[in-house]
PDB file of C-alpha atoms in Angstrom:
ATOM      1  CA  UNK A 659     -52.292-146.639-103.157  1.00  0.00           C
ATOM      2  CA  UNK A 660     -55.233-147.735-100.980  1.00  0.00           C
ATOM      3  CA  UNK A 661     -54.196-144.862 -98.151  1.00  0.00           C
ATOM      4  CA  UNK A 662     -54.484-142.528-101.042  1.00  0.00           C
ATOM      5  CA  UNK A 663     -57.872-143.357-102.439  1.00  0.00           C
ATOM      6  CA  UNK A 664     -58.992-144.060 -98.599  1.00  0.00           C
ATOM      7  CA  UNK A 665     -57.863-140.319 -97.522  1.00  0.00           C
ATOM      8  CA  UNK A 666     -59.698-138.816-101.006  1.00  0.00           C
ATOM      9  CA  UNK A 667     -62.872-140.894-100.392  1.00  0.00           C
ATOM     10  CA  UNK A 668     -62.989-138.922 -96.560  1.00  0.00           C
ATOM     11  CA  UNK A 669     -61.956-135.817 -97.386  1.00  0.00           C
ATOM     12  CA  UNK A 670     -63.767-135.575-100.849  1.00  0.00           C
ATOM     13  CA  UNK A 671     -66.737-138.337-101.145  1.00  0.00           C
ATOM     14  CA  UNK A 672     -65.451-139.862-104.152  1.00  0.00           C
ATOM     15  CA  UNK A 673     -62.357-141.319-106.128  1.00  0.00           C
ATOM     16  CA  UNK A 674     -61.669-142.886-109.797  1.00  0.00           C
ATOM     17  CA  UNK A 675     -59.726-146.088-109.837  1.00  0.00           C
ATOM     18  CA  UNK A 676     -59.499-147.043-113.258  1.00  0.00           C
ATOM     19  CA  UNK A 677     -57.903-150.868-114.429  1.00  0.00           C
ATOM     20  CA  UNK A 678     -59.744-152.823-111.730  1.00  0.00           C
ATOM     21  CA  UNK A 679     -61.404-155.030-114.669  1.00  0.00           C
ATOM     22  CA  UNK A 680     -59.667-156.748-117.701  1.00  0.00           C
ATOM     23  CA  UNK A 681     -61.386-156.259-121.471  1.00  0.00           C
ATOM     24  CA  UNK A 682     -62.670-160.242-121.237  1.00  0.00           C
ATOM     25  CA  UNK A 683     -64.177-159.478-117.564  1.00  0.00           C
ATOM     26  CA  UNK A 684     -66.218-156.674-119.418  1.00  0.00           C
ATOM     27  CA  UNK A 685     -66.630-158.274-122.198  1.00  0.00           C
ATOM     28  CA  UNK A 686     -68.275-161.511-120.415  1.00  0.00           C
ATOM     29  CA  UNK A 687     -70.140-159.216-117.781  1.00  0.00           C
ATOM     30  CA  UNK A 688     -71.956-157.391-121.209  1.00  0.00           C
ATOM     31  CA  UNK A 689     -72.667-160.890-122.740  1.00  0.00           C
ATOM     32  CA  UNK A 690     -74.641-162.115-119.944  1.00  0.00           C
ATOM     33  CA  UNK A 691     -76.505-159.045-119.049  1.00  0.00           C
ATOM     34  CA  UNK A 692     -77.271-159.307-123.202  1.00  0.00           C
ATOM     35  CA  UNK A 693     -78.764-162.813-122.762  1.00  0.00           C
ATOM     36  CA  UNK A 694     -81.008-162.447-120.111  1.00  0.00           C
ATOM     37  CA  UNK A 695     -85.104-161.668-119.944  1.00  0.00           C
ATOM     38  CA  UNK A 696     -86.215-158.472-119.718  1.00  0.00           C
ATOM     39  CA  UNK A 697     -89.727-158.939-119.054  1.00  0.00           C
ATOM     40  CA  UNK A 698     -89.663-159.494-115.262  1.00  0.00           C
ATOM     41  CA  UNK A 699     -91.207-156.242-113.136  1.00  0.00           C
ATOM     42  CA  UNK A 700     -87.617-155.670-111.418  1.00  0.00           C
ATOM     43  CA  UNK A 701     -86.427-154.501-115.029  1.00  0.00           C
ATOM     44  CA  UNK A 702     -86.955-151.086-116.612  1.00  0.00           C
ATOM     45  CA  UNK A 703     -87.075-150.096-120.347  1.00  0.00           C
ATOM     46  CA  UNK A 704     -87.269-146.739-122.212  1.00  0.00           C
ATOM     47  CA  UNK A 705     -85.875-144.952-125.111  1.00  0.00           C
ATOM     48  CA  UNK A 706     -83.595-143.145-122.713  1.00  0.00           C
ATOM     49  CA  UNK A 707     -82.683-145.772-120.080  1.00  0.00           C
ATOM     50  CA  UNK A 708     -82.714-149.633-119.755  1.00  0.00           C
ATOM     51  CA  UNK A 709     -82.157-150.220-115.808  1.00  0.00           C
ATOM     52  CA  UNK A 710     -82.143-153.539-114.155  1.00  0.00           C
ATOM     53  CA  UNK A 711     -83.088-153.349-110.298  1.00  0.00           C
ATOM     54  CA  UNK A 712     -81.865-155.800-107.717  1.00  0.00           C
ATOM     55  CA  UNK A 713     -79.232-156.771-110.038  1.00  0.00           C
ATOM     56  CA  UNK A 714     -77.033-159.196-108.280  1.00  0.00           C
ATOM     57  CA  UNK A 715     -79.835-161.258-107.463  1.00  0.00           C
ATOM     58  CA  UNK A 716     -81.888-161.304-111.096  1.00  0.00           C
ATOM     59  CA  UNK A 717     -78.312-162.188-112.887  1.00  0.00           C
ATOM     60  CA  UNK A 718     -76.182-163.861-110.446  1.00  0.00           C
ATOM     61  CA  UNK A 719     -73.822-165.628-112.411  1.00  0.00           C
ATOM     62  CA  UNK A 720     -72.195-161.891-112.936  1.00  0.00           C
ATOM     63  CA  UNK A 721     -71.073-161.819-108.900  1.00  0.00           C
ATOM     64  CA  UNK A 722     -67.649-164.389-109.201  1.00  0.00           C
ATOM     65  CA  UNK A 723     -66.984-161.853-112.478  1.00  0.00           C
ATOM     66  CA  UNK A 724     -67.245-158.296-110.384  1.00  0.00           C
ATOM     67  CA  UNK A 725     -65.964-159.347-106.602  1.00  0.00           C
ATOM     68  CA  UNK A 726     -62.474-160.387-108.517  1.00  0.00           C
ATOM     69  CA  UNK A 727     -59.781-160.259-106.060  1.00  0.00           C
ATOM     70  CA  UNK A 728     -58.273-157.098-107.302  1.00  0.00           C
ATOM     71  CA  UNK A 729     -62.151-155.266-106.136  1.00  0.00           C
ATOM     72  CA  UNK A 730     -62.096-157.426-103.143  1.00  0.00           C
ATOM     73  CA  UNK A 731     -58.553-156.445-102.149  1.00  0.00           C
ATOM     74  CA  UNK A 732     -59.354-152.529-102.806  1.00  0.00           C
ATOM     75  CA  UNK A 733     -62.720-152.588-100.622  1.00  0.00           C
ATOM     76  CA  UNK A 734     -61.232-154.645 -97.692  1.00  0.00           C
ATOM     77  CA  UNK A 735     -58.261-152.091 -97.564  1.00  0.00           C
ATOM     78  CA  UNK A 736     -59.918-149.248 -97.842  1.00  0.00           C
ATOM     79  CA  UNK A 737     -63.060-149.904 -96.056  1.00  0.00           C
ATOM     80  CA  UNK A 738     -62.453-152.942 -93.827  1.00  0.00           C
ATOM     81  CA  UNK A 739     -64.007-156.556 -94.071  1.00  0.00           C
ATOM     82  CA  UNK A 740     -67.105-156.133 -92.520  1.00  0.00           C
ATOM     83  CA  UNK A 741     -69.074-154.555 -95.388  1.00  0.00           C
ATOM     84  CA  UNK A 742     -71.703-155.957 -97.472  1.00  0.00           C
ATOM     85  CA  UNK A 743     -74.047-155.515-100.633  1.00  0.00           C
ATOM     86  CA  UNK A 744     -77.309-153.934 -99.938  1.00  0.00           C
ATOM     87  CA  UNK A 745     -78.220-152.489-103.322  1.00  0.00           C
ATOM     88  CA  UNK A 746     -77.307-153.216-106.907  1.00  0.00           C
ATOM     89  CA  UNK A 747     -78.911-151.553-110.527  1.00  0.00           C
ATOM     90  CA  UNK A 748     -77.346-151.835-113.675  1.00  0.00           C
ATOM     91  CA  UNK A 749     -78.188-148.460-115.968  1.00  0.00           C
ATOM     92  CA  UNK A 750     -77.738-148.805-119.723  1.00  0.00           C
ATOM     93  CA  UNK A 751     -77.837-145.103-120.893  1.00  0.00           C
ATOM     94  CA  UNK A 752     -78.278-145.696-124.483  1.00  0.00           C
ATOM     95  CA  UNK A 753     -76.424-143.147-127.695  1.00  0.00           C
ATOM     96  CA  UNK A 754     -79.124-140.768-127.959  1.00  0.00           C
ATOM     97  CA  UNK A 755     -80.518-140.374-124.582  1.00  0.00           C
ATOM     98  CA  UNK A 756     -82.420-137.419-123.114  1.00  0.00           C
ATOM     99  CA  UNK A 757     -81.978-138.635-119.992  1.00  0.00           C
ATOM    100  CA  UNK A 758     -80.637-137.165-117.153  1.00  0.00           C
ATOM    101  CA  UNK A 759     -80.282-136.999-113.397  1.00  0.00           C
ATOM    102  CA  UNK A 760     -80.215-133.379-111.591  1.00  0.00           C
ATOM    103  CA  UNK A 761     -77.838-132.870-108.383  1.00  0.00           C
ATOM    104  CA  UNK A 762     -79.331-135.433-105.672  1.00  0.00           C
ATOM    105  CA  UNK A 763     -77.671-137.130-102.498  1.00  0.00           C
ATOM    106  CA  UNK A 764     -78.918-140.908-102.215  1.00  0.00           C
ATOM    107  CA  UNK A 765     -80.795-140.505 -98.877  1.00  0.00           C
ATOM    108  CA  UNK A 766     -82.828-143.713 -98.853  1.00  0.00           C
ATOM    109  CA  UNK A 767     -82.234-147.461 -98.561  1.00  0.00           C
ATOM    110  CA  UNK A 768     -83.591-150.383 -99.971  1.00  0.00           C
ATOM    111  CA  UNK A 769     -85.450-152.832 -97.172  1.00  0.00           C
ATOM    112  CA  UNK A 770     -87.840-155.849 -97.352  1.00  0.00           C
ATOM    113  CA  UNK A 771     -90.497-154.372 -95.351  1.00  0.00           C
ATOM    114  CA  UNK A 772     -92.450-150.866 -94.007  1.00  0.00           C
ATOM    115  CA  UNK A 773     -92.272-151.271 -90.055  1.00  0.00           C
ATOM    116  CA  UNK A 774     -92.867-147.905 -87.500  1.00  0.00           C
ATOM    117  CA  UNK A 775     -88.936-147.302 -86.543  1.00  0.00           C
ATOM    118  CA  UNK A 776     -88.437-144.009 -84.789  1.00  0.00           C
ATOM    119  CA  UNK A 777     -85.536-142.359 -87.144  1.00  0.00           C
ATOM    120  CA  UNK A 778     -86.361-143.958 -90.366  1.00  0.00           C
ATOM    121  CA  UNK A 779     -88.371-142.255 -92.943  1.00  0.00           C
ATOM    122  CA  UNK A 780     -90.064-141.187 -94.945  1.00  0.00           C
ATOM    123  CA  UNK A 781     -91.071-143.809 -96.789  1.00  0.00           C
ATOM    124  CA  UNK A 782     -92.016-144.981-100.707  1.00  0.00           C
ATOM    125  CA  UNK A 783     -92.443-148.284-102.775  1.00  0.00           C
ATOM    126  CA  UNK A 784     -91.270-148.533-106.195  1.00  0.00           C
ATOM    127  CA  UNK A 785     -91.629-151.198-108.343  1.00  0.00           C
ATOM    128  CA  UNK A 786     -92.285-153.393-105.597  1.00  0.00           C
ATOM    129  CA  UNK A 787     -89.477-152.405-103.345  1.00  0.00           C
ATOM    130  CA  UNK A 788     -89.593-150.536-100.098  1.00  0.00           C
ATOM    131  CA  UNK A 789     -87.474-147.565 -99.751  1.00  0.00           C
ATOM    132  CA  UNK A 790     -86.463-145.677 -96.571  1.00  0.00           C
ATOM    133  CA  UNK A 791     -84.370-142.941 -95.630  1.00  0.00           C
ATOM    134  CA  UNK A 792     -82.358-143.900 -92.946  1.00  0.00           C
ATOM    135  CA  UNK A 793     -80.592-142.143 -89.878  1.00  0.00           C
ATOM    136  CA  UNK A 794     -78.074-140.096 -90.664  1.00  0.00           C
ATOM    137  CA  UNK A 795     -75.804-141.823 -89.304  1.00  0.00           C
ATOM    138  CA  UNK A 796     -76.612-145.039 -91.353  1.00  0.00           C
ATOM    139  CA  UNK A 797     -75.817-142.783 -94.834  1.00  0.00           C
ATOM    140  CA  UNK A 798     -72.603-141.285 -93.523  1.00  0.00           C
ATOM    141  CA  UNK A 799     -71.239-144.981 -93.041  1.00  0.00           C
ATOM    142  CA  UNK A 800     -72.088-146.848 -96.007  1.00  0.00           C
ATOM    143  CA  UNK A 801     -70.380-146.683 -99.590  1.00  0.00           C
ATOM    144  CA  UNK A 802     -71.529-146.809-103.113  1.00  0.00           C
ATOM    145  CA  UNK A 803     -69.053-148.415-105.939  1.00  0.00           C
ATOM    146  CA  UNK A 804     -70.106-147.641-109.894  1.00  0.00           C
ATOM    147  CA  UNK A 805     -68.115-150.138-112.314  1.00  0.00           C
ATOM    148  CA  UNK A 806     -67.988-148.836-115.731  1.00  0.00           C
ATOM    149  CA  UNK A 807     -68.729-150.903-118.404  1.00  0.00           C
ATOM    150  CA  UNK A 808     -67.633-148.236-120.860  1.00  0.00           C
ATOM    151  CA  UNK A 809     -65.315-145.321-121.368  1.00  0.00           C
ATOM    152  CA  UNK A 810     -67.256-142.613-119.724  1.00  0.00           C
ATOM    153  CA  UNK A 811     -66.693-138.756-119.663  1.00  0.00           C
ATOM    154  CA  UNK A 812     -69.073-135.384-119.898  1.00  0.00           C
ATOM    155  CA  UNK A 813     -69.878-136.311-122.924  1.00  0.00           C
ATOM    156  CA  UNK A 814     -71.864-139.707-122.145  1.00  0.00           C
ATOM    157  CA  UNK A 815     -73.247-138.801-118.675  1.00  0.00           C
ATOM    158  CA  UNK A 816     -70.517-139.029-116.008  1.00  0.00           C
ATOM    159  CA  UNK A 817     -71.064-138.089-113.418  1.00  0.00           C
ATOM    160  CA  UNK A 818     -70.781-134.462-111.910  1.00  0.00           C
ATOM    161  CA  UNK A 819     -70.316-133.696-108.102  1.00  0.00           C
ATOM    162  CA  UNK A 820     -69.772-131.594-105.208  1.00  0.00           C
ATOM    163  CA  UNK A 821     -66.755-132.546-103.620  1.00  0.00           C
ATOM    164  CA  UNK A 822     -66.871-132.593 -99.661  1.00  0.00           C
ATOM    165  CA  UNK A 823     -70.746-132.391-100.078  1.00  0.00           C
ATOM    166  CA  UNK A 824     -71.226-135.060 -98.020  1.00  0.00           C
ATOM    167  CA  UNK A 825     -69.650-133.709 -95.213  1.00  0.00           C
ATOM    168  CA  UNK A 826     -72.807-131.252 -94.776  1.00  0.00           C
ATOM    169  CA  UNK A 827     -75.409-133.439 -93.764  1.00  0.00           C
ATOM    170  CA  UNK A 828     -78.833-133.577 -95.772  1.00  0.00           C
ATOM    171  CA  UNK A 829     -77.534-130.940 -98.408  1.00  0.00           C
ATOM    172  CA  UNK A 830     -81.028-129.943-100.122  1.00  0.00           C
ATOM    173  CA  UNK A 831     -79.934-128.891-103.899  1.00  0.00           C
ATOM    174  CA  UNK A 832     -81.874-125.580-104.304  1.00  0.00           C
ATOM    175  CA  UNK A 833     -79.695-124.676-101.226  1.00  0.00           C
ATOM    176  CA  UNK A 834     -76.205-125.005-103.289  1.00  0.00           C
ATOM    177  CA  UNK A 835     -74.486-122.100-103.387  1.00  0.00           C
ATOM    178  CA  UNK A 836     -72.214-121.600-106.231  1.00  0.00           C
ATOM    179  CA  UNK A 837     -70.314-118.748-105.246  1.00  0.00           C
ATOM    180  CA  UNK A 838     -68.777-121.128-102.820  1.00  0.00           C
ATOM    181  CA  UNK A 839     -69.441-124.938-104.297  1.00  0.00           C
ATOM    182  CA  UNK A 840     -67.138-126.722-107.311  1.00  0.00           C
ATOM    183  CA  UNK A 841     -68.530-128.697-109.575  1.00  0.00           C
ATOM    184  CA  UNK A 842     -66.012-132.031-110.354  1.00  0.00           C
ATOM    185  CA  UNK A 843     -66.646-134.144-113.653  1.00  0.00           C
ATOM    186  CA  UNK A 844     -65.746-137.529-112.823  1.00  0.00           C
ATOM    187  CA  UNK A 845     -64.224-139.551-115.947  1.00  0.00           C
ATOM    188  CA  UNK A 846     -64.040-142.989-115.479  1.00  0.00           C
ATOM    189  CA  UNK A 847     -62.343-145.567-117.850  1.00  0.00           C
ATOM    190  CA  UNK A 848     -64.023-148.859-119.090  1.00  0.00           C
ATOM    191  CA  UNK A 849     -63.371-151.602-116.480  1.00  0.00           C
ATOM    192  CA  UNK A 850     -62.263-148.618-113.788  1.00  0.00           C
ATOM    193  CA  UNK A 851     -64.865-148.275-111.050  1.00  0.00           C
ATOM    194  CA  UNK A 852     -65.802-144.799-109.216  1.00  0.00           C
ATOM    195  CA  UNK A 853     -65.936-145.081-105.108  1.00  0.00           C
ATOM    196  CA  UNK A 854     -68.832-143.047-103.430  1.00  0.00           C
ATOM    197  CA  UNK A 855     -70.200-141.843-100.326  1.00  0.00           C
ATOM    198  CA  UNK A 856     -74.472-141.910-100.643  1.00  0.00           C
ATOM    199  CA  UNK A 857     -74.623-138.357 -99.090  1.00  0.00           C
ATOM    200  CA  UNK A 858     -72.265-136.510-101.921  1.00  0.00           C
ATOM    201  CA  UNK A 859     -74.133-134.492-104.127  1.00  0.00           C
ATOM    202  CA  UNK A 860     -74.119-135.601-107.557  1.00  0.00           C
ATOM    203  CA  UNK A 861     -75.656-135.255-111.008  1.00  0.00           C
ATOM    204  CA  UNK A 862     -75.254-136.517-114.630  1.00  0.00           C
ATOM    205  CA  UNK A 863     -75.915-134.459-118.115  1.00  0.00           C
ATOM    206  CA  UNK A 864     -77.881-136.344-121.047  1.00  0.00           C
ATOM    207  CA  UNK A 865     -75.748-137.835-123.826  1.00  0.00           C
ATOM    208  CA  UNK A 866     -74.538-135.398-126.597  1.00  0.00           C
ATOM    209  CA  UNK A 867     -71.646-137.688-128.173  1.00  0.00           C
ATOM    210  CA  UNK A 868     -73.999-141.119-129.176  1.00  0.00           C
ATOM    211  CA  UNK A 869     -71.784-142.922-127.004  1.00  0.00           C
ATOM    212  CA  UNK A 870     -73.674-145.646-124.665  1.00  0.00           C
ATOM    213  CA  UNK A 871     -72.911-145.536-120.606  1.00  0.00           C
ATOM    214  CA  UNK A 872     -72.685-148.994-118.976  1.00  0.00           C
ATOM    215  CA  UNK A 873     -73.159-148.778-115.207  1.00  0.00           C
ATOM    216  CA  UNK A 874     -73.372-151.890-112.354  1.00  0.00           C
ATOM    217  CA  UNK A 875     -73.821-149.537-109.424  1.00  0.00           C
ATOM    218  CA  UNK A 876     -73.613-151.184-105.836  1.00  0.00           C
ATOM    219  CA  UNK A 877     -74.243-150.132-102.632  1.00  0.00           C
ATOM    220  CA  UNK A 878     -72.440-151.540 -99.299  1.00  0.00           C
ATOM    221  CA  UNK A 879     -72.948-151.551 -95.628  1.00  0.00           C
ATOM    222  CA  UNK A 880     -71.791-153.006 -92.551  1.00  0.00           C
ATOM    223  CA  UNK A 881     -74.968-151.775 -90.243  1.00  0.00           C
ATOM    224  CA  UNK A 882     -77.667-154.260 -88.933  1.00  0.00           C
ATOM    225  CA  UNK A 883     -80.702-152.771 -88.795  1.00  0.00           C
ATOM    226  CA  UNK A 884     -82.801-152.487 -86.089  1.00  0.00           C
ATOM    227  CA  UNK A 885     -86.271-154.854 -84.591  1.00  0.00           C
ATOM    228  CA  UNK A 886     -87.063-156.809 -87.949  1.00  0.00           C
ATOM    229  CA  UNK A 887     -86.298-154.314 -90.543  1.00  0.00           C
ATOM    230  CA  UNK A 888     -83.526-156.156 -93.320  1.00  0.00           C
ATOM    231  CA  UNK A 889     -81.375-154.675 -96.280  1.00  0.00           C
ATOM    232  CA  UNK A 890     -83.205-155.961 -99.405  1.00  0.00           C
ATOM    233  CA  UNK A 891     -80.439-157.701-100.934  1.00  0.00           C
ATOM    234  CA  UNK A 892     -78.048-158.218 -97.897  1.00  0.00           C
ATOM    235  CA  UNK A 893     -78.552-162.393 -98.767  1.00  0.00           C
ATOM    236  CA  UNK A 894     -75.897-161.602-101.239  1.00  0.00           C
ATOM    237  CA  UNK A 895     -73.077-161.057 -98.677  1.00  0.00           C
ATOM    238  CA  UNK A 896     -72.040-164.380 -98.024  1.00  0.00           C
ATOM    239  CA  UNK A 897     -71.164-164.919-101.836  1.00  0.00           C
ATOM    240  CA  UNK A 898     -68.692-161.790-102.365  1.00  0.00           C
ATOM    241  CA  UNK A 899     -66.678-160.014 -99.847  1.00  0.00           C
ATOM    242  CA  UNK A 900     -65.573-163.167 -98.611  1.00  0.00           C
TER     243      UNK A 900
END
């Protein structure tokens, strides 16, 4: 099973593996995230989104409940044991929202500082976080996981790709070209998790059946970056793939 979800990750940029978390694992991860304090900067509220940046570190008691050992098992097999966090966000996409994300590739990284690196940028803050975008070479290794806190299909925002997008290098979206691009919808059960590779294209309709989408969306490397540049939440390594 691994060999099959490892080949579709390369040759595709993504693959559904539903079943990874019980109903009580879910059920305890939505509990905590519904006691905690909103009010801190890293933590963003609208009517069409409720997003919680730098989530493993703000609500750490949820990392023994997501890196169970079935997760664990699937990442070291498929990806090695060398890999770490780097990035987490939680994204609560409530019934009605109007929000919605247009066809992208996830070219920057989240780092603790703004230092002159030949090969890295440009570069932005937001919300009191540096972002970078990385060599290319950086992107094309890492991995992105997306564990589903609810049953999610077209209907609720899952999300759409490209598949073998990422193959292509920095992809620009005006640049798609339809006649010869297919456009995947990626349905994911509650408790299944979606595998993804930062550089395929992907996009995600507003909500048109006032059902809510649940997201903990993590990002993983195994890179050290260069002179004193570090991943923003790379502290959290030594508590989960291990």
């Amino acid at each position: 099973m691994s060999q099959n979800i490892k080949n579709k990750i390369e040759a595709d940029g993504f693959a559904v593996v539903n079943e990874v978390f019980s109903e009580s694992e879910i059920d305890t991860l939505l509990k905590t995230i519904a006691d905690i304090d909103i009010s801190k900067p890293t933590f963003r509220k609208t009517n069409d989104l409720f997003a919680i940046r730098q989530f493993l570190k703000e609500v750490p008691e949820t990392i023994v409940i997501i890196f169970n050992k079935t997760l664990i098992a699937l990442i070291n097999s498929i990806f090695g044991e060398n890999y770490f966090v780097v990035k987490s966000i939680y994204f609560d996409k409530p019934e009605d929202s109007n929000w919605f994300v247009a066809y992208h590739q996830d070219l920057t990284i989240s780092v603790d500082k703004k230092l002159d690196i030949d090969g890295f940028g440009p570069w932005t803050v937001k919300h009191q976080q540096f972002a970078v975008q990385p060599p290319l070479s950086i992107l094309q290794d890492n991995f992105t996981i997306r564990i589903h806190l609810d049953d999610t299909d077209e209907g609720n925002g899952a999300l759409k790709v490209i598949p073998q997008s990422h193959l292509k290098g920095i992809y620009r979206p005006e640049t798609i070209d339809w006649n010869m691009e297919k456009e995947v919808t990626c349905p994911v059960q509650k408790g299944g998790i979606m595998f993804m590779k930062p550089l395929l294209l992907h996009a995600s309709n507003r909500t048109s059946n006032h059902r809510k989408r649940r997201v903990i969306h993590i990002e993983f490397s195994r890179i050290t970056l260069p002179a004193n540049l570090q991943w923003s939440e790379a502290l959290q390594a030594e508590t989960t793939l291990n």
